[in-house]
């Protein structure tokens, strides 16, 4: 299970065993679904800095968009093949569920 964190308008999934991080920012809900800027990085590099894999805009709600991006990502990282579609599915679903969750109610009467 990846680490999932939210900081402001930044939603981040990190798979440390796979060495992959997926970040969403600038989320916008439209009539055609939830869109965001996506950054995909390699983690655990020898120099301690994340390595850039991909940056772009993604419709998190679109199966076709996730499938297309998974194909692109598969060509960008050498070594063991990763389940890019599975990683994207988890990150997109978790982010959408989190952004659409009802706000916590604060009882101001006390």
XYZ file of C-alpha atoms in Angstrom:
110
model
C 0.000 0.000 0.000
C 1.443 3.400 -0.909
C 1.834 6.372 1.377
C -0.851 8.945 0.557
C -0.524 12.511 1.777
C -2.362 15.770 1.225
C -0.639 19.124 1.732
C -2.769 22.083 0.711
C -3.805 21.416 -2.886
C -1.079 18.791 -3.402
C -2.072 15.100 -3.391
C 0.823 12.656 -3.317
C 1.175 8.859 -3.544
C 4.558 7.252 -2.902
C 5.356 3.607 -3.593
C 8.716 3.281 -1.869
C 9.240 -0.380 -2.803
C 8.743 0.450 -6.483
C 10.577 3.775 -6.166
C 7.731 5.784 -7.709
C 5.896 8.952 -6.629
C 2.784 10.404 -8.285
C 1.680 13.933 -7.425
C -1.461 15.827 -8.401
C -1.873 19.604 -8.185
C -4.207 22.239 -9.622
C -7.277 19.978 -9.407
C -10.337 21.147 -11.283
C -13.727 19.459 -11.502
C -15.452 19.924 -14.833
C -18.409 18.477 -16.690
C -16.081 15.847 -18.159
C -14.486 14.788 -14.855
C -11.671 15.642 -12.484
C -8.538 17.109 -14.078
C -5.135 17.795 -12.530
C -1.503 18.443 -13.288
C 0.387 15.207 -12.711
C 4.058 14.753 -11.909
C 5.577 11.282 -11.879
C 8.999 10.817 -10.278
C 11.512 8.113 -9.507
C 12.312 7.897 -5.791
C 15.316 6.485 -3.900
C 17.917 7.594 -6.405
C 21.541 7.376 -5.367
C 21.950 11.178 -5.286
C 18.933 11.545 -2.964
C 16.945 13.660 -5.429
C 13.792 12.449 -7.154
C 14.168 11.794 -10.867
C 11.713 13.320 -13.287
C 9.697 10.858 -15.382
C 6.653 12.809 -16.581
C 4.693 16.026 -16.135
C 1.393 16.885 -17.797
C -2.352 17.309 -17.403
C -4.584 14.294 -16.815
C -8.303 13.636 -16.630
C -8.296 11.456 -13.503
C -11.833 10.274 -14.297
C -10.964 8.964 -17.757
C -9.997 5.321 -18.187
C -8.679 6.079 -21.675
C -6.450 8.891 -20.363
C -5.007 6.637 -17.644
C -4.390 3.826 -20.140
C -2.621 6.187 -22.563
C -0.419 7.612 -19.826
C 0.441 4.108 -18.543
C 1.753 3.223 -22.016
C 3.894 6.370 -22.110
C 5.278 5.737 -18.614
C 6.196 2.147 -19.530
C 8.577 3.517 -22.172
C 10.191 6.028 -19.801
C 11.478 3.766 -17.003
C 14.017 1.022 -17.632
C 14.371 -2.130 -15.556
C 11.631 -4.208 -13.980
C 8.282 -3.528 -15.662
C 5.851 -1.744 -13.370
C 2.065 -2.002 -13.261
C 1.648 1.612 -14.358
C -2.081 1.235 -14.926
C -2.507 -0.108 -11.388
C -0.427 2.704 -9.896
C -2.381 5.349 -11.796
C -5.716 3.725 -10.952
C -4.919 3.808 -7.239
C -3.534 7.369 -7.254
C -6.405 8.788 -9.325
C -9.113 6.994 -7.336
C -7.669 7.909 -3.932
C -7.226 11.539 -4.983
C -10.765 11.794 -6.365
C -12.278 10.191 -3.263
C -10.305 12.516 -1.000
C -11.217 15.706 -2.878
C -14.886 14.736 -3.041
C -15.192 13.690 0.600
C -17.509 15.908 2.596
C -15.803 18.545 4.727
C -15.566 17.770 8.405
C -18.242 19.473 10.444
C -16.955 21.761 13.175
C -19.380 22.296 16.034
C -19.204 26.017 16.781
C -21.879 25.898 19.477
C -19.492 24.814 22.234
